[in-house]
Amino acid sequence: MEMIYRLFAFFTLLLCCCPASYSQSTSRIDTLARASFRFEMHRTKGDSLLRTLDTLAISFDDSTYTKLKGVTTFRGGPLRNRPSYGRIAKRPDSLVVVWSYATGADAKWGGGAGWTGQPTIVQWPDSLKMLMNIQASFKTDTAFTEIIHPSLDGKIYFLDLKTGKPTRKPIDIKNPIKGSPSIDPRGYPLLYCGQGIPNTTEFGFRIFSLINQERLFYLNGRDAYAHRTWGAFDGSPLIHGKKDELVVGGENGVFYSVNLHTTWKPDSARIAIAPLVTRYRYKTSAAQLQGMENSVVAYRDHVYFADNNGYIQSVNLTTMKPDWILSNHDDTDATMVMEVQDQVPYLYTGSEVDIQGAKGYSFIKKIDASNGSTIWENKIPCFTVRGPHPVNGGMLSTPVVGKEKGKDVLVCSVSRYETINKGLLVAFDKTSGKIVWQNTLDNYAWSSPLDIYDAEGNMYIFQADSRGYVMLFDGLSGKQIYKKKIADLFEASPVSFNNKIIIASRPRQIFCLEIR
């Protein structure tokens, strides 16, 4: 699916109400037969640099992914369950706009950020900060924290968390960016960013030096090896530091594993890469809707992703072959989240209402990622807007895996519930899949919920919606704490750094909110 937005899609006429009903099933094995799929792998030719299978073996560990202070990739790390950094001091009661920054605007897509649109945020080590082309006035600030925010206007902005002022000139790729970037988790001055829409002949994925903002690498999304020609990259890549390996999925239906061959010389402020690309593709006669819009999840030597068919795959990075494939019934664009319990990895995911038609169900699953078995499944009735400019319902946002005092719940935001404009914020018991609490939202939300914790480990949920409202909820009870309209439309996902939340709206604003 080529995700098409309409800024004011939420003004669509209301459809008739759908009764609030749920259906749940529990543990079963329902993986698809791999014989019905065709899988292939292709490596870049590089003479003596050509890799062998055993050099592909890597092992992702969320606990050691990065030592940088901040959020360096979509939802924080390989498990995609850490969108917040730091804590707040006490129970919050309000949100205050500290500053806002106006981006430029593309003639068709506007500016600000759309789906998924999460920024990165990092407090650079002093030694690295001094080497980069950050404005001199910020280099003397020991608490300097930088926001890196791509926009639909085709630029990547660099802003100071404290003031909202630009810290360096934006990078202009001249093509709208819908997805979320990544910073190299090793503290190398590298920025990774995909592209959402082709305004020019280029359509792909880029790597930039953060020393001087030079483009170091371009991966063409219109890949001759792909079964699909749509070249967008909305997913945020992961980087395995020791193996110097990048992993990312494309909307062309190809999963990429890229050995970067990085040379980093801090003494001379020189960074260089010589990427070698391994491609994994697949197809089946059963469905043709290829493409991954979500950010891949990684655990040890496996990656997990979903596609526009609703197929969820577990791919072994050592063999570059799938261990299991599971159907989630419909297009699944939202990034999955993982939690490891007693050394067993569990995935949580939810589908859209797209292939099903004008109405259907969002299927929300807990999966044992070691074998692909479904532990539990809920289905929630939702609508969708179809036609030449579809705006889907169901789950478009990434769930919250509760932690600390919220460790027993999974919090999900579901769009177009009950009516075409409403949404549902719902907490499930992780073990049973039963609903713990739920709130019907006046407006649906593609923006992902954000979990925030106070000094005592209490969990709070921040949610932004499609009419520009920002909200706070008690994560244990679901009780609404605060609600206020500050923008026209939120589709992008937020991050937090201590008591500050960064989130972009459409058509043009990036906001910094203080939690009070």
Short mmCIF file of N, CA and C in Angstrom, two decimals, residues 14 29 67 85 91 102 146 176 195 224 241 243 260 265 301 326 333 337 344 380 383 403 433 454 465 478 486 512 515:
data_model
loop_
_atom_site.label_atom_id
_atom_site.label_comp_id
_atom_site.label_asym_id
_atom_site.label_seq_id
_atom_site.Cartn_x
_atom_site.Cartn_y
_atom_site.Cartn_z
N LEU A 14 -19.73 11.10 8.73
CA LEU A 14 -19.83 9.96 9.66
C LEU A 14 -20.59 8.82 9.00
N ILE A 29 -1.00 -22.76 16.87
CA ILE A 29 0.01 -22.65 15.83
C ILE A 29 -0.71 -22.43 14.50
N LYS A 67 24.89 3.40 23.91
CA LYS A 67 25.20 4.09 25.16
C LYS A 67 24.89 5.58 25.06
N TYR A 85 12.98 8.58 26.97
CA TYR A 85 14.27 8.53 27.66
C TYR A 85 14.16 9.36 28.93
N ARG A 91 3.53 12.75 39.37
CA ARG A 91 2.33 12.60 38.55
C ARG A 91 2.05 13.90 37.81
N ALA A 102 8.30 26.19 12.75
CA ALA A 102 7.60 26.02 11.48
C ALA A 102 8.56 25.55 10.40
N GLU A 146 20.18 17.49 20.85
CA GLU A 146 19.77 17.82 19.48
C GLU A 146 18.62 16.94 19.01
N PRO A 176 9.64 14.46 -0.24
CA PRO A 176 8.99 14.31 1.07
C PRO A 176 9.46 13.07 1.82
N GLN A 195 13.11 7.74 2.34
CA GLN A 195 12.32 8.72 1.58
C GLN A 195 10.93 8.16 1.39
N ALA A 224 16.12 -3.17 -9.15
CA ALA A 224 15.83 -4.14 -10.21
C ALA A 224 15.58 -5.53 -9.63
N GLY A 241 26.43 -2.68 15.95
CA GLY A 241 27.71 -2.00 16.03
C GLY A 241 28.90 -2.89 15.77
N LYS A 243 29.18 -5.82 14.33
CA LYS A 243 29.22 -6.40 12.98
C LYS A 243 29.17 -5.35 11.90
N LEU A 260 28.41 -2.12 6.36
CA LEU A 260 28.76 -0.73 6.08
C LEU A 260 30.25 -0.54 5.79
N LYS A 265 37.62 7.93 11.94
CA LYS A 265 38.86 8.45 12.50
C LYS A 265 38.59 9.78 13.20
N ASP A 301 19.74 -13.23 16.52
CA ASP A 301 20.10 -13.31 15.10
C ASP A 301 18.88 -13.39 14.19
N LEU A 326 3.51 -15.92 9.26
CA LEU A 326 2.21 -15.91 9.92
C LEU A 326 1.33 -14.87 9.26
N ASP A 333 0.96 -2.28 8.73
CA ASP A 333 1.99 -1.27 8.54
C ASP A 333 2.63 -0.83 9.85
N VAL A 337 6.12 -4.58 18.29
CA VAL A 337 6.95 -4.42 19.48
C VAL A 337 7.23 -5.80 20.06
N VAL A 344 11.99 -15.96 26.53
CA VAL A 344 11.13 -16.21 25.37
C VAL A 344 10.72 -14.87 24.77
N ILE A 380 -11.02 -6.12 16.82
CA ILE A 380 -11.79 -4.94 17.18
C ILE A 380 -12.40 -4.37 15.91
N PHE A 383 -13.72 0.89 10.84
CA PHE A 383 -14.03 1.31 9.48
C PHE A 383 -12.74 1.73 8.76
N LYS A 403 5.84 -1.03 31.32
CA LYS A 403 7.00 -1.38 32.13
C LYS A 403 6.73 -0.93 33.57
N GLY A 433 -4.72 -11.42 27.33
CA GLY A 433 -5.32 -10.70 26.22
C GLY A 433 -6.63 -10.03 26.54
N ASP A 454 7.18 8.05 36.15
CA ASP A 454 7.66 8.97 37.18
C ASP A 454 8.67 8.25 38.08
N ASP A 465 -3.93 13.15 18.57
CA ASP A 465 -4.94 12.60 17.66
C ASP A 465 -5.06 13.37 16.35
N GLY A 478 -6.39 4.09 33.06
CA GLY A 478 -6.95 4.61 31.83
C GLY A 478 -7.65 5.96 32.00
N ILE A 486 -3.92 21.76 20.21
CA ILE A 486 -2.81 22.69 19.94
C ILE A 486 -2.44 22.76 18.46
N CYS A 512 7.53 21.31 21.00
CA CYS A 512 8.14 20.82 22.23
C CYS A 512 7.17 21.09 23.36
N ILE A 515 6.03 18.44 30.23
CA ILE A 515 5.09 17.70 31.08
C ILE A 515 5.15 18.33 32.47
#
